[in-house]
Backbone as a ProteinNet text record, in pm:
[ID]
protein_1_A
[PRIMARY]
MKAEDLYALYRERQSDRKFADRPVPQDVLERILHNAMLAPSATNQQPWSIVAVSEPEAVQRVGQAVIKGVTNMNKFALEAPAHLLIVAERGRWIARMGSRVMGVDYRPIDLGILVAHIVLAAQAEGVGSCILGWINDSALRKEFGIPSNRQVVLDILLGYSEQPTREKKRKRPDEVIHWNQW
[TERTIARY]
11392.8	11291.1	11280.7	11141.6	11114.4	11128.5	11181.2	11205.2	11068	10961.5	10829.7	10798.8	10848.2	10834.8	10917.2	11033.7	11124.8	11061.7	11014.6	10944.9	10836.5	10755	10629.6	10679.6	10782.6	10842.9	10872.5	10931.7	10963	10835.2	10721.5	10597.7	10522	10556.6	10474.8	10544.2	10668.9	10748	10709.7	10682.1	10649	10697.3	10690.2	10722.4	10587.8	10593.1	10466.2	10480.8	10381.6	10391.6	10282.6	10215.9	10113.4	10142.1	10155.5	10175.3	10084.4	10054.4	9978.8	10053.4	9967.3	10030.3	10074.1	10170.9	10219.9	10366.9	10430.7	10589.6	10631.2	10744.3	10803.4	10896.2	10860.6	10944	11075.2	11156.7	11291.7	11356.2	11294.3	11354.9	11337.3	11240.1	11198	11297.1	11320.5	11428.5	11562.8	11598.5	11735.8	11743.4	11625.6	11634.1	11648.7	11578.2	11594.8	11723	11795.7	11936.9	12029.4	12010	12127.3	12108.6	12001.7	12012	12049.4	12011.6	12060.4	12208.2	12261.5	12430.4	12490.8	12417.2	12469.3	12509.3	12463.3	12465.7	12610.6	12644.2	12783.2	12813.5	12956.8	13008.1	13148.3	13189.5	13329.3	13422	13513.5	13620.6	13580.6	13449.5	13385.1	13413.4	13429.5	13456.2	13331.3	13204	13094.5	13096.4	13084.9	13118.2	12995.5	12926.6	12809.8	12813.7	12726.1	12688.7	12546.3	12463	12321.8	12300.1	12214.1	12164	11990.3	11987.6	11845.7	11787.8	11664.3	11584.5	11444.1	11409.4	11275.9	11220.4	11292	11219	11134.8	11024.7	10916.1	10978	11035.5	11087.8	11202.2	11281.7	11396.8	11324.4	11226.7	11164	11110.3	11060.4	10986.5	11111.4	11231.7	11347.7	11391.1	11393	11433.7	11325.8	11211.1	11102.2	11117.3	11135.7	11161.8	11290.5	11396.1	11514.4	11502.8	11419.4	11399.3	11325.8	11203	11130.4	11177.4	11281.4	11323.2	11391.5	11331.6	11410.9	11375	11274.4	11233.8	11098.8	11054.2	10901.3	10802.7	10816.5	10742.6	10712.9	10785.8	10768.7	10770	10837.4	10826.3	10757	10660.3	10604.8	10551.3	10508.5	10481.1	10582.2	10696.9	10807.6	10787.1	10698.5	10665.2	10581.8	10517.7	10414.3	10497.4	10618	10687.6	10744.2	10695.7	10747.7	10904.6	10975.7	11112	11188.6	11295.6	11384.7	11528.1	11571.8	11718.3	11789.9	11880.3	11978.3	12093	12107.6	12223.5	12333.8	12428.7	12551.7	12660.6	12723.8	12822.8	12964.4	13031.6	13176.8	13267.1	13386.6	13500.1	13552.9	13568.9	13609.5	13748.7	13794.3	13922.3	14016.1	14152.4	14244.6	14230.9	14212.4	14220.4	14101.6	13987.5	13857.2	13886.6	13955.6	13984.4	14079.5	14188.1	14281.2	14212.6	14150	14055.5	13965.8	13894.9	13821	13902.7	14022.8	14103.2	14157.8	14182.8	14231.3	14119	14015.2	13889.6	13805.8	13835.5	13749.5	13591.8	13589.4	13433.3	13437.9	13366.1	13346.7	13232.7	13274.7	13177.8	13085.2	13108.5	13032.7	12893.9	12858.5	12721.2	12651.9	12733	12642.8	12647.6	12745.6	12732.4	12630	12597.6	12485.3	12353.1	12361	12227.5	12192	12299.8	12275.4	12225.9	12285.4	12240.7	12093.1	12073	11922.5	11832	11865.8	11763.2	11752.7	11861.4	11858.2	11762.9	11778.1	11695.9	11548.3	11513.7	11373.3	11306.1	11389.9	11327.8	11330.4	11407.4	11404.6	11277.7	11273.5	11149.9	11026.8	11009.9	10885.7	10863.6	10971.2	10965.6	10894.3	10930.3	10888.3	10738	10671.4	10561.9	10549.3	10682.7	10708.1	10713	10638.3	10651.8	10768.5	10816.4	10919.1	10913.7	10983.3	11012	11140.6	11206.8	11340.6	11340.2	11408.9	11385.1	11549	11555.3	11704.2	11702.4	11582	11600.7	11579.4	11695.9	11698.2	11782.4	11781.2	11862	11995.1	12090.4	12215.3	12273.3	12293.9	12365.6	12281.5	12146.5	12057.6	12063.4	12057.2	12044.1	12182	12290.8	12413.4	12429.5	12383.9	12391.4	12283.5	12172.4	12062.2	12104.2	12172.9	12208.5	12367.1	12446.8	12574.1	12664.6	12620.9	12703.4	12816.3	12937.1	13055	13059.1	13110	13096.2	13169.4	13251.7	13327.3	13254.9	13114.8	13048	12917.6	12842.9	12730.3	12606.8	12502.3	12370.9	12315.3	12304.8	12267.6	12124.9	12068.2	11929	11858.1	11740.6	11649.6	11555.6	11564.3	11450.4	11352	11229.7	11118.7	11073.2	11024.5	10989.9	10878.6	10764.5	10635.4	10524.5	10424	10340.3	10233.5	10238.7	10180.8	10013.2	9972.4	9819.3	9770	9861.6	9841.2	9816.2	9713.4	9717.6	9827.1	9839.1	9966.9	9930.4	9997.2	9972.6	10038.5	9978.5	10033.8	10155.1	10271.3	10386.6	10386.4	10420.1	10431.9	10561.3	10622	10750	10760.4	10893.7	10897.6	10905.1	10862.4	10859.7	11004.2	11005.9	11150.9	11202.9	11142.5	11215.5	11260.1	11225.9	11281.5	11407.5	11422.6	11558.9	11659.7	11608.5	11688	11748.3	11870.1	11935.9	12001.8	11971.6	12044.7	12157.1	12281.4	12408.3	12444.1	12400.4	12424.7	12321.1	12375.3	12287.5	12165.3
7457.8	7516.5	7408.2	7403.9	7305.6	7375	7305	7361.3	7451.6	7369.4	7439.9	7573.7	7613	7719.5	7831.6	7804.3	7895.9	7921.5	7817	7839.9	7928.9	7908.8	7993.5	8134.3	8168	8294.7	8348.3	8291.6	8311.9	8342.6	8271.2	8310.2	8423.2	8453.6	8555.1	8693.9	8700.6	8813.2	8886.7	9018.6	9090.9	9228.7	9306.9	9458.5	9526.7	9577	9654.4	9803.3	9866.6	9994.4	10081.1	10031.7	10085	10031.8	10127.2	10073.8	10137.4	10062.5	10118.9	10243.3	10321.6	10444.9	10414.4	10310.3	10267.8	10232	10289.2	10274.2	10131.9	10099.1	9970.4	9985.4	9887.9	9924.5	9903.2	9979.1	9978.2	9819.6	9750.9	9612.3	9527.6	9548.8	9474.2	9517.6	9625.5	9689.1	9632.3	9634.3	9570.9	9424	9341.9	9214	9189.6	9258.3	9255.3	9268.3	9394.7	9411.6	9321.4	9286.8	9195.6	9075	9024.9	8892.3	8913.6	9023.9	9035.1	9042.6	9084.4	9110	8988.5	8878.6	8721	8698.3	8781.2	8743.3	8723.5	8611.9	8585.1	8689.1	8720.4	8817.8	8758.2	8804.7	8760.5	8795.8	8696.2	8711.2	8772.9	8750.9	8815.2	8968.9	9031.2	9178.2	9267.3	9225.7	9288.3	9431.5	9468.6	9591.8	9672.1	9700.5	9778	9841.1	9949.8	10013.8	10047	10062.8	10078.6	10194	10292.3	10396	10374.7	10335.1	10297.9	10432.7	10451.7	10579.5	10542.5	10582	10557.1	10660	10770.2	10890.8	10967.2	10993.3	11042.3	11170.1	11269.1	11366.9	11330.7	11243	11199	11102.6	11017.1	10951.4	11027.5	11140.3	11232.7	11311.1	11324.1	11386.5	11259.9	11135.4	11026.9	11020	11033.3	11024.2	11137.5	11248.2	11383.6	11347.5	11296.4	11290.1	11167.9	11084	10956.2	10999	11099.2	11130.4	11244.2	11323.7	11444.9	11409.7	11479.1	11439.6	11308.6	11254.4	11118.1	11129.1	11224.7	11255	11196.4	11211.2	11160.6	11012.4	10934.2	10797.9	10713	10745.7	10687.6	10745.6	10832.6	10903.8	10834.5	10706.1	10612.5	10600.2	10632.6	10617.3	10703.6	10826.6	10898	10835.5	10723.7	10674.1	10553.6	10508.7	10404	10454	10398.3	10433.3	10412.9	10343.2	10320.9	10284.5	10350.6	10331.3	10280.1	10182.6	10150.5	10176.8	10277.5	10320.3	10221.7	10152.6	10053.1	10128.6	10145.7	10218.1	10141	10147.5	10066.3	10112.6	10001.5	10051.5	10006.8	10071.9	10030.5	9888.1	9783	9658.9	9666	9553.9	9561.3	9522	9536.5	9515.4	9381.9	9286.4	9129.7	9120.5	9176.9	9170.6	9253.8	9368.2	9451.6	9386.5	9306.2	9240.2	9125.6	9037.3	8930.4	8988.6	9101.8	9159	9185.1	9243.9	9266.3	9127.4	9037.2	8911.6	8839.7	8844.5	8759.4	8831	8968	9066.1	9064.6	9047.4	9052.6	9148.1	9232.9	9308.4	9243.6	9189.7	9106	9198.6	9303.7	9398.5	9415	9438.8	9430.8	9278.3	9182.4	9049.2	9053.1	9089.9	9079.2	9160.7	9286.9	9383.3	9327.7	9233.6	9180.6	9061.9	9005	8891.3	8964.1	9078.4	9129.7	9184.4	9238.2	9285.1	9178.5	9067.1	8952	8907.3	8898.3	8875.4	8966.4	9099.6	9198.4	9179.3	9173.2	9158	9032.8	8916.4	8799.5	8814.5	8871	8894.7	8972.6	9092.9	9166.2	9084.8	8994.7	8925	8830.4	8781.4	8686.1	8748.5	8892.4	8975	9028.9	8995.4	9045.7	9197.6	9237.8	9366	9352.8	9432.8	9449.8	9537.3	9515.9	9592.2	9607.4	9721.9	9730.6	9811.1	9738.9	9783.4	9888.3	9992.8	10109	10130.6	10117.2	10131.8	10280.9	10337.8	10462.9	10558.9	10623.8	10701.9	10821	10915.9	11027.5	11024	10966.4	10922.5	11048.8	11151.7	11294.5	11343.8	11349.7	11412.7	11333.2	11198.1	11125.7	11142.7	11142.9	11148.7	11308.8	11388.8	11520.7	11530.3	11486.8	11491.7	11408.2	11303.4	11233.7	11211.1	11305.7	11301.1	11188.3	11123.5	10999.4	11065.3	11008.7	11052.3	11050.4	11139.4	11172.6	11054.2	10982.5	10870.4	10740.5	10759.5	10627.5	10641.8	10546.8	10559.2	10483.2	10563.3	10507	10419.5	10294.8	10215.8	10169.8	10173.6	10131.5	10184.6	10199.2	10237.4	10116.6	10054.9	9958	10014.2	10024.2	10083.9	9969.9	10003.2	9883.5	9951.1	9861	9907.5	9775.4	9791.5	9700.6	9702.3	9636.7	9632.4	9628.1	9704	9714.6	9649.4	9583.6	9513.3	9359.5	9298.9	9171.7	9097.7	8967.7	8907.6	8866	8893	8873.6	8737.7	8688.9	8561.5	8618.6	8551.8	8588.6	8533.1	8624	8569.2	8576.1	8446.9	8418.8	8330.3	8323.7	8243	8113.3	8015.4	7867.1	7807.6	7714.8	7677.7	7608.3	7552.7	7499.5	7612.2	7731	7855	7904.4	7881.9	7928	7828.4	7700.5	7602	7507	7497.5	7395.4	7291.1	7166.2	7050.3	6999.6	7007.7	6966.4	7012.8	7091.7	7164	7255	7364.1	7463	7407.6
10560	10472.9	10371.3	10328.6	10234.6	10100.3	9993.3	9854.9	9813	9829.8	9782	9836.9	9972.2	10029.4	9954.7	9915.6	9834.9	9718.7	9644.4	9492.6	9524.6	9616.1	9633.2	9663.8	9704.3	9728.1	9590.2	9520.9	9367.9	9299.3	9308.5	9253.8	9288.4	9420.9	9483.6	9464.9	9450.1	9428.2	9301.7	9305.7	9177.1	9198.9	9088.1	9103.5	9126.5	9254	9312.5	9298.4	9234.5	9223.2	9297.6	9387.1	9463.7	9616.6	9696.2	9838.4	9932.2	10041.8	10152.7	10210.6	10268.8	10354.6	10479.1	10494.1	10629.7	10622.9	10730.5	10721.7	10730.5	10658.7	10699.6	10816.2	10932.6	11040.9	11049.7	11121.5	11119.4	11136	11221	11243	11115.9	11051.3	10927.4	10824.6	10798.5	10715.3	10743.2	10869.9	10903.2	10879.7	10923.5	10880	10725.9	10663.9	10502.5	10459	10507.9	10477	10522.4	10649.9	10711.8	10637.7	10600.9	10528.4	10389.6	10307.3	10185.6	10168.8	10296.5	10287.7	10274.5	10298	10288.9	10134.4	10044.9	9896.2	9863.6	9785.4	9746.9	9628.7	9616.9	9531	9481.8	9370.9	9302.5	9413.4	9445.9	9538.8	9681	9702	9819	9836.7	9715.2	9725.4	9768	9764.4	9813	9756	9634.2	9573	9581.4	9702.4	9714.5	9840.5	9848.4	9964.1	9939.4	10044.7	10037.5	10132.2	10078.1	10150.4	10172.4	10298.9	10326.1	10374.1	10310.1	10342.1	10385.7	10497.6	10554.4	10628.4	10650.8	10707.5	10610.8	10641.2	10543	10454.3	10518.8	10447.5	10335.2	10389.6	10298.8	10197.9	10206.2	10118.2	10005.8	10046.3	9930.8	9861.2	9913.8	9850.8	9738.6	9781.2	9680.5	9571.9	9606	9503.9	9398.7	9473.3	9357.9	9290.5	9343.6	9264.2	9150	9190.2	9085.6	8984.5	8999.7	8889.5	8807.6	8879.3	8818.2	8684.1	8585.6	8437.3	8378.4	8414.9	8367.6	8327.1	8290.3	8243.6	8328.6	8464.7	8560	8539	8488.5	8444.9	8585.2	8676	8805.5	8919.8	8894.5	8975.6	9112.4	9072.7	9187.8	9297.2	9264.4	9369.3	9494.8	9456.7	9587.4	9691.3	9658.3	9738.5	9830.2	9778.6	9862.2	9990.3	10095.8	10243.1	10259.5	10174	10208.4	10059.7	10052.5	9942.3	9976.3	9892	9920.3	9789.2	9807.9	9707.3	9697.1	9603.9	9566.3	9500.3	9568.2	9527	9486.6	9346.3	9301	9367.8	9430.6	9480.6	9383.9	9397.8	9331.6	9377.5	9293.1	9324.3	9376.2	9469.4	9519.6	9421.2	9436.8	9334.7	9254.1	9352.1	9289.5	9213.9	9216.8	9146.7	9004.6	9036.1	8904.9	8825	8891.1	8803.3	8745.2	8806.9	8743.4	8632.1	8636.2	8542.8	8407.6	8429.6	8320.1	8234.7	8328.2	8271.4	8187.1	8278.9	8216.6	8114	8115.6	8032.2	8073.1	8203.7	8252.1	8389.3	8402.2	8506.3	8611	8722	8801.8	8885.5	8899.2	8972.3	8950.2	8819.3	8782.8	8833.6	8800.2	8843.2	8980.4	9070.9	9203.7	9260.5	9196.2	9226.9	9215.4	9105.2	9059	9175.3	9217.7	9306.8	9443	9488.2	9599	9589.8	9481.5	9463.6	9465.3	9406.9	9407.6	9545.6	9627.1	9780.2	9845.3	9816.4	9872.3	9858	9734.8	9700.9	9748.3	9746	9806.9	9964.5	10024.1	10167.5	10202.5	10130.2	10135.6	10126.7	10029.6	10005.4	10111.3	10184.3	10290	10407.8	10428.6	10520.1	10494.5	10386.8	10351.3	10295.1	10263.8	10190.3	10039.7	9980.6	9840.9	9789.8	9667.9	9612.6	9454.1	9422.3	9289.1	9262	9162.4	9126.6	9002	9051.6	8955.6	8890.7	8767.1	8716.6	8640.2	8610.1	8528.2	8643.6	8704.2	8802	8777.9	8849.6	8827.4	8932.1	8907.1	8973.1	9033.9	8961.9	9003.6	9115.9	9078.2	9186.2	9310.9	9306.3	9421.8	9508.4	9429.4	9491.8	9578.8	9491.4	9567.5	9695.4	9669.5	9763	9892.2	9880.2	10010.8	10037.9	9986.2	10014.2	9969.9	9870.4	9807.7	9729.2	9754.3	9698.2	9539.4	9486.6	9341.6	9261.6	9344.2	9274.2	9285	9324.1	9343.5	9244.6	9218.1	9117	9184.8	9185	9235.6	9109.2	9122.8	9013.1	9004	9123.5	9136.4	9266.2	9253.3	9375	9394.2	9510	9529	9625.9	9580.4	9652.6	9735.2	9861.8	9961.8	10010.1	10034.3	10100.1	10106.4	10187.8	10185.4	10061.4	9972.4	9846.3	9866.1	9784.6	9773	9638.3	9572.7	9450.6	9475.1	9395.2	9400.1	9331.6	9374.5	9308	9146	9074.6	8926.6	8876.1	8783.1	8729.9	8648.4	8647.1	8575.5	8442.5	8341.6	8198.3	8169.6	8142.3	8120	8000.6	7938.1	7816.9	7854.3	7778.9	7785	7818	7909.8	7934.1	7818.2	7732.2	7613.9	7518.6	7528.7	7450.8	7511.4	7638.2	7695.2	7770.7	7786.3	7839.3	7744.8	7750.1	7658	7735.1	7701.1	7785.6	7705.7	7767.2	7725.3	7587.8	7522.9	7396.7	7355.1	7290.6	7229.6	7139.9
[MASK]
++++++++++++++++++++++++++++++++++++++++++++++++++++++++++++++++++++++++++++++++++++++++++++++++++++++++++++++++++++++++++++++++++++++++++++++++++++++++++++++++++++++++++++++++++++++

């Protein structure tokens, strides 16, 4: 792969909120997930589980659980043909010990890396995505049989986007990059 191909993927990926009324094929979802699972994690703990939801009736249940109690803020979630519920797992003992010693819980970082891999893999497959963090964890756990000692931290909507690629508005590099010192 040429570096420019990867950089083009970064530029094209965006949060899509309008999806075509067509399913994401199972084999495409599997490729996205299997490749995203290559994401690195602290001590290789892989502190995640993923509930992949693509059956239309189940997709509607996710959509209802996501918008429930959130003042319909995420109503567009009902239009997405697939959802990936990202579930935080308890880290292994070595990771928990390291977190205590270092004072850093690496699971949120690991989950962020996983999610970046998922949305970039989706984009490589021509599938749009939107990461939702304002969700109803307890409703999702209840609706999909997720154990009560787990937490649904994100819902990634997947589908074929009907939105044009937007120009990204980001801070200037000189505002955030510091070379060799602050």
